[in-house]
Amino acid sequence: MRVLKALTELPLSFVLTTLAVVSSATGTQLQQLTPSNFKEYTEKGLWFVEHSTPYCIFCRRFAPTWKKLVGDCEREIPSVRLAQVDCSVHGDLCNANGIRGYPTMTMFNDGERVGDYYGNRGLEDLKGFIKRHVRAKEEQKVLVVEVAE
């Protein structure tokens, strides 16, 4: 009870700053996509996007795996960006992307939808899917270079 009372006496700016520092110390930043930034962000490179809603029990159960995947990919597969779309807020964007259930994970390559993930929702299975798309993109670059020569 004393701790709670002490916290209520702290300046709000101090509490918010402390929370921001603690959350950034985890290292994992979950990128949120919206109708205003979706096209701009996904038009270059590989993007693995989770379409979800906080009201979906499956999404809530999957959230810790997604967060771990984001952190692992930042270290292990930095050429791929991971992001989320909250379909409860941005339903039009989810409809435009053909999302029919949650969570749906979709790979985009230079703005083009190139695949949906239908496998097990285990960390290694997800990484395998991502790595296959990275290899395909690298092979695509090699073909372009060979044709240009």
PDB file of C-alpha atoms in Angstrom:
ATOM      1  CA  MET A   1       0.000   0.000   0.000  1.00  0.00           C
ATOM      2  CA  ARG A   2       2.885   2.364   0.753  1.00  0.00           C
ATOM      3  CA  VAL A   3       4.353   1.720  -2.687  1.00  0.00           C
ATOM      4  CA  LEU A   4       1.076   2.601  -4.355  1.00  0.00           C
ATOM      5  CA  LYS A   5       0.797   5.805  -2.326  1.00  0.00           C
ATOM      6  CA  ALA A   6       4.400   6.708  -3.153  1.00  0.00           C
ATOM      7  CA  LEU A   7       3.742   6.152  -6.867  1.00  0.00           C
ATOM      8  CA  THR A   8       0.683   8.399  -6.837  1.00  0.00           C
ATOM      9  CA  GLU A   9       2.787  11.187  -5.366  1.00  0.00           C
ATOM     10  CA  LEU A  10       5.356  11.070  -8.190  1.00  0.00           C
ATOM     11  CA  PRO A  11       5.045  13.569 -11.031  1.00  0.00           C
ATOM     12  CA  LEU A  12       3.219  12.044 -14.010  1.00  0.00           C
ATOM     13  CA  SER A  13       6.037  13.027 -16.383  1.00  0.00           C
ATOM     14  CA  PHE A  14       8.511  11.017 -14.289  1.00  0.00           C
ATOM     15  CA  VAL A  15       6.281   7.922 -14.337  1.00  0.00           C
ATOM     16  CA  LEU A  16       5.735   8.159 -18.121  1.00  0.00           C
ATOM     17  CA  THR A  17       9.432   8.680 -18.809  1.00  0.00           C
ATOM     18  CA  THR A  18      10.330   5.701 -16.632  1.00  0.00           C
ATOM     19  CA  LEU A  19       7.800   3.494 -18.422  1.00  0.00           C
ATOM     20  CA  ALA A  20       9.134   4.600 -21.811  1.00  0.00           C
ATOM     21  CA  VAL A  21      12.720   3.786 -20.813  1.00  0.00           C
ATOM     22  CA  VAL A  22      11.748   0.381 -19.431  1.00  0.00           C
ATOM     23  CA  SER A  23       9.730  -0.534 -22.521  1.00  0.00           C
ATOM     24  CA  SER A  24      12.540   0.523 -24.875  1.00  0.00           C
ATOM     25  CA  ALA A  25      15.026  -1.492 -22.831  1.00  0.00           C
ATOM     26  CA  THR A  26      13.299  -4.693 -23.935  1.00  0.00           C
ATOM     27  CA  GLY A  27      14.680  -3.935 -27.406  1.00  0.00           C
ATOM     28  CA  THR A  28      11.656  -5.201 -29.302  1.00  0.00           C
ATOM     29  CA  GLN A  29       9.603  -2.547 -31.022  1.00  0.00           C
ATOM     30  CA  LEU A  30       6.342  -3.705 -32.550  1.00  0.00           C
ATOM     31  CA  GLN A  31       5.813  -1.698 -35.747  1.00  0.00           C
ATOM     32  CA  GLN A  32       2.161  -0.730 -36.293  1.00  0.00           C
ATOM     33  CA  LEU A  33       0.874  -0.228 -39.823  1.00  0.00           C
ATOM     34  CA  THR A  34      -2.090   2.003 -40.633  1.00  0.00           C
ATOM     35  CA  PRO A  35      -3.859   3.033 -43.837  1.00  0.00           C
ATOM     36  CA  SER A  36      -1.685   6.167 -43.896  1.00  0.00           C
ATOM     37  CA  ASN A  37       1.677   4.348 -43.746  1.00  0.00           C
ATOM     38  CA  PHE A  38       1.007   0.812 -45.040  1.00  0.00           C
ATOM     39  CA  LYS A  39       1.824   1.358 -48.710  1.00  0.00           C
ATOM     40  CA  GLU A  40       4.827   3.580 -47.997  1.00  0.00           C
ATOM     41  CA  TYR A  41       6.391   1.072 -45.600  1.00  0.00           C
ATOM     42  CA  THR A  42       5.685  -2.153 -47.469  1.00  0.00           C
ATOM     43  CA  GLU A  43       6.606  -0.931 -50.962  1.00  0.00           C
ATOM     44  CA  LYS A  44      10.326  -1.602 -50.399  1.00  0.00           C
ATOM     45  CA  GLY A  45      11.757  -4.888 -49.205  1.00  0.00           C
ATOM     46  CA  LEU A  46      10.244  -7.863 -47.427  1.00  0.00           C
ATOM     47  CA  TRP A  47       7.561  -7.247 -44.813  1.00  0.00           C
ATOM     48  CA  PHE A  48       5.932  -9.989 -42.739  1.00  0.00           C
ATOM     49  CA  VAL A  49       2.684  -8.503 -41.455  1.00  0.00           C
ATOM     50  CA  GLU A  50       0.383  -9.851 -38.776  1.00  0.00           C
ATOM     51  CA  HIS A  51      -3.247  -8.808 -39.178  1.00  0.00           C
ATOM     52  CA  SER A  52      -4.952  -9.223 -35.821  1.00  0.00           C
ATOM     53  CA  THR A  53      -7.350  -7.769 -33.309  1.00  0.00           C
ATOM     54  CA  PRO A  54      -7.043  -7.509 -29.532  1.00  0.00           C
ATOM     55  CA  TYR A  55     -10.520  -9.028 -29.190  1.00  0.00           C
ATOM     56  CA  CYS A  56      -9.436 -12.325 -30.753  1.00  0.00           C
ATOM     57  CA  ILE A  57      -8.437 -14.997 -28.227  1.00  0.00           C
ATOM     58  CA  PHE A  58      -6.140 -16.655 -30.784  1.00  0.00           C
ATOM     59  CA  CYS A  59      -4.382 -13.330 -31.387  1.00  0.00           C
ATOM     60  CA  ARG A  60      -3.872 -12.798 -27.665  1.00  0.00           C
ATOM     61  CA  ARG A  61      -2.459 -16.308 -27.286  1.00  0.00           C
ATOM     62  CA  PHE A  62      -0.160 -15.753 -30.277  1.00  0.00           C
ATOM     63  CA  ALA A  63       1.067 -12.312 -29.101  1.00  0.00           C
ATOM     64  CA  PRO A  64       4.066 -13.559 -27.031  1.00  0.00           C
ATOM     65  CA  THR A  65       5.273 -15.676 -29.972  1.00  0.00           C
ATOM     66  CA  TRP A  66       4.939 -12.722 -32.345  1.00  0.00           C
ATOM     67  CA  LYS A  67       6.879 -10.462 -29.985  1.00  0.00           C
ATOM     68  CA  LYS A  68       9.646 -13.078 -29.669  1.00  0.00           C
ATOM     69  CA  LEU A  69       9.659 -13.493 -33.460  1.00  0.00           C
ATOM     70  CA  VAL A  70      10.093  -9.738 -33.917  1.00  0.00           C
ATOM     71  CA  GLY A  71      13.070  -9.707 -31.542  1.00  0.00           C
ATOM     72  CA  ASP A  72      14.664 -12.793 -33.080  1.00  0.00           C
ATOM     73  CA  CYS A  73      14.254 -11.455 -36.615  1.00  0.00           C
ATOM     74  CA  GLU A  74      15.844  -8.130 -35.680  1.00  0.00           C
ATOM     75  CA  ARG A  75      18.962 -10.133 -34.760  1.00  0.00           C
ATOM     76  CA  GLU A  76      18.838 -13.132 -37.107  1.00  0.00           C
ATOM     77  CA  ILE A  77      17.008 -11.954 -40.243  1.00  0.00           C
ATOM     78  CA  PRO A  78      17.404  -8.157 -40.332  1.00  0.00           C
ATOM     79  CA  SER A  79      16.537  -7.929 -44.036  1.00  0.00           C
ATOM     80  CA  VAL A  80      12.869  -8.598 -43.189  1.00  0.00           C
ATOM     81  CA  ARG A  81      10.670  -6.128 -41.366  1.00  0.00           C
ATOM     82  CA  LEU A  82       7.833  -7.338 -39.158  1.00  0.00           C
ATOM     83  CA  ALA A  83       4.749  -5.267 -38.456  1.00  0.00           C
ATOM     84  CA  GLN A  84       1.160  -5.496 -37.273  1.00  0.00           C
ATOM     85  CA  VAL A  85      -2.186  -4.169 -38.427  1.00  0.00           C
ATOM     86  CA  ASP A  86      -4.879  -3.817 -35.773  1.00  0.00           C
ATOM     87  CA  CYS A  87      -7.969  -4.833 -37.731  1.00  0.00           C
ATOM     88  CA  SER A  88     -10.302  -3.639 -34.983  1.00  0.00           C
ATOM     89  CA  VAL A  89      -9.112  -0.105 -35.720  1.00  0.00           C
ATOM     90  CA  HIS A  90      -8.140  -0.399 -39.394  1.00  0.00           C
ATOM     91  CA  GLY A  91     -10.796  -2.763 -40.723  1.00  0.00           C
ATOM     92  CA  ASP A  92     -10.792  -1.133 -44.171  1.00  0.00           C
ATOM     93  CA  LEU A  93      -7.073  -1.884 -44.555  1.00  0.00           C
ATOM     94  CA  CYS A  94      -7.613  -5.499 -43.498  1.00  0.00           C
ATOM     95  CA  ASN A  95     -10.513  -5.833 -45.936  1.00  0.00           C
ATOM     96  CA  ALA A  96      -8.374  -4.348 -48.715  1.00  0.00           C
ATOM     97  CA  ASN A  97      -5.725  -6.977 -47.930  1.00  0.00           C
ATOM     98  CA  GLY A  98      -8.311  -9.764 -48.132  1.00  0.00           C
ATOM     99  CA  ILE A  99      -8.066 -10.707 -44.461  1.00  0.00           C
ATOM    100  CA  ARG A 100     -10.845 -13.092 -43.455  1.00  0.00           C
ATOM    101  CA  GLY A 101      -9.641 -14.403 -40.078  1.00  0.00           C
ATOM    102  CA  TYR A 102      -7.283 -13.557 -37.250  1.00  0.00           C
ATOM    103  CA  PRO A 103      -4.430 -13.714 -36.844  1.00  0.00           C
ATOM    104  CA  THR A 104      -3.370 -13.784 -40.498  1.00  0.00           C
ATOM    105  CA  MET A 105       0.317 -13.437 -41.300  1.00  0.00           C
ATOM    106  CA  THR A 106       1.147 -12.189 -44.787  1.00  0.00           C
ATOM    107  CA  MET A 107       4.453 -11.658 -46.586  1.00  0.00           C
ATOM    108  CA  PHE A 108       4.840  -8.620 -48.829  1.00  0.00           C
ATOM    109  CA  ASN A 109       7.739  -8.165 -51.252  1.00  0.00           C
ATOM    110  CA  ASP A 110       8.204  -4.652 -52.629  1.00  0.00           C
ATOM    111  CA  GLY A 111       4.526  -3.886 -52.034  1.00  0.00           C
ATOM    112  CA  GLU A 112       3.215  -7.130 -53.567  1.00  0.00           C
ATOM    113  CA  ARG A 113       1.466  -9.753 -51.459  1.00  0.00           C
ATOM    114  CA  VAL A 114       3.529 -12.898 -52.078  1.00  0.00           C
ATOM    115  CA  GLY A 115       2.196 -15.345 -49.524  1.00  0.00           C
ATOM    116  CA  ASP A 116       0.132 -16.054 -46.452  1.00  0.00           C
ATOM    117  CA  TYR A 117       1.439 -18.184 -43.613  1.00  0.00           C
ATOM    118  CA  TYR A 118      -0.718 -21.255 -42.965  1.00  0.00           C
ATOM    119  CA  GLY A 119       1.697 -23.397 -40.944  1.00  0.00           C
ATOM    120  CA  ASN A 120       2.109 -24.102 -37.267  1.00  0.00           C
ATOM    121  CA  ARG A 121       2.438 -21.000 -35.141  1.00  0.00           C
ATOM    122  CA  GLY A 122       5.680 -22.122 -33.572  1.00  0.00           C
ATOM    123  CA  LEU A 123       8.669 -19.811 -33.600  1.00  0.00           C
ATOM    124  CA  GLU A 124      10.921 -22.029 -35.741  1.00  0.00           C
ATOM    125  CA  ASP A 125       8.150 -22.696 -38.284  1.00  0.00           C
ATOM    126  CA  LEU A 126       7.552 -18.956 -38.667  1.00  0.00           C
ATOM    127  CA  LYS A 127      11.286 -18.288 -39.061  1.00  0.00           C
ATOM    128  CA  GLY A 128      11.477 -21.006 -41.713  1.00  0.00           C
ATOM    129  CA  PHE A 129       8.702 -19.334 -43.705  1.00  0.00           C
ATOM    130  CA  ILE A 130      10.463 -15.977 -43.480  1.00  0.00           C
ATOM    131  CA  LYS A 131      13.837 -17.447 -44.465  1.00  0.00           C
ATOM    132  CA  ARG A 132      12.302 -19.127 -47.538  1.00  0.00           C
ATOM    133  CA  HIS A 133      11.068 -15.731 -48.714  1.00  0.00           C
ATOM    134  CA  VAL A 134      14.476 -14.160 -48.048  1.00  0.00           C
ATOM    135  CA  ARG A 135      16.144 -16.881 -50.169  1.00  0.00           C
ATOM    136  CA  ALA A 136      13.582 -16.373 -52.954  1.00  0.00           C
ATOM    137  CA  LYS A 137      14.256 -12.626 -52.966  1.00  0.00           C
ATOM    138  CA  GLU A 138      18.023 -13.220 -53.064  1.00  0.00           C
ATOM    139  CA  GLU A 139      17.610 -15.678 -55.960  1.00  0.00           C
ATOM    140  CA  GLN A 140      15.474 -13.084 -57.746  1.00  0.00           C
ATOM    141  CA  LYS A 141      18.300 -10.537 -57.405  1.00  0.00           C
ATOM    142  CA  VAL A 142      20.819 -13.038 -58.809  1.00  0.00           C
ATOM    143  CA  LEU A 143      18.611 -13.690 -61.829  1.00  0.00           C
ATOM    144  CA  VAL A 144      18.278  -9.972 -62.501  1.00  0.00           C
ATOM    145  CA  VAL A 145      22.056  -9.505 -62.334  1.00  0.00           C
ATOM    146  CA  GLU A 146      22.694 -12.500 -64.627  1.00  0.00           C
ATOM    147  CA  VAL A 147      20.205 -11.229 -67.212  1.00  0.00           C
ATOM    148  CA  ALA A 148      21.715  -7.742 -67.065  1.00  0.00           C
ATOM    149  CA  GLU A 149      25.228  -9.020 -67.806  1.00  0.00           C
TER     150      GLU A 149
END
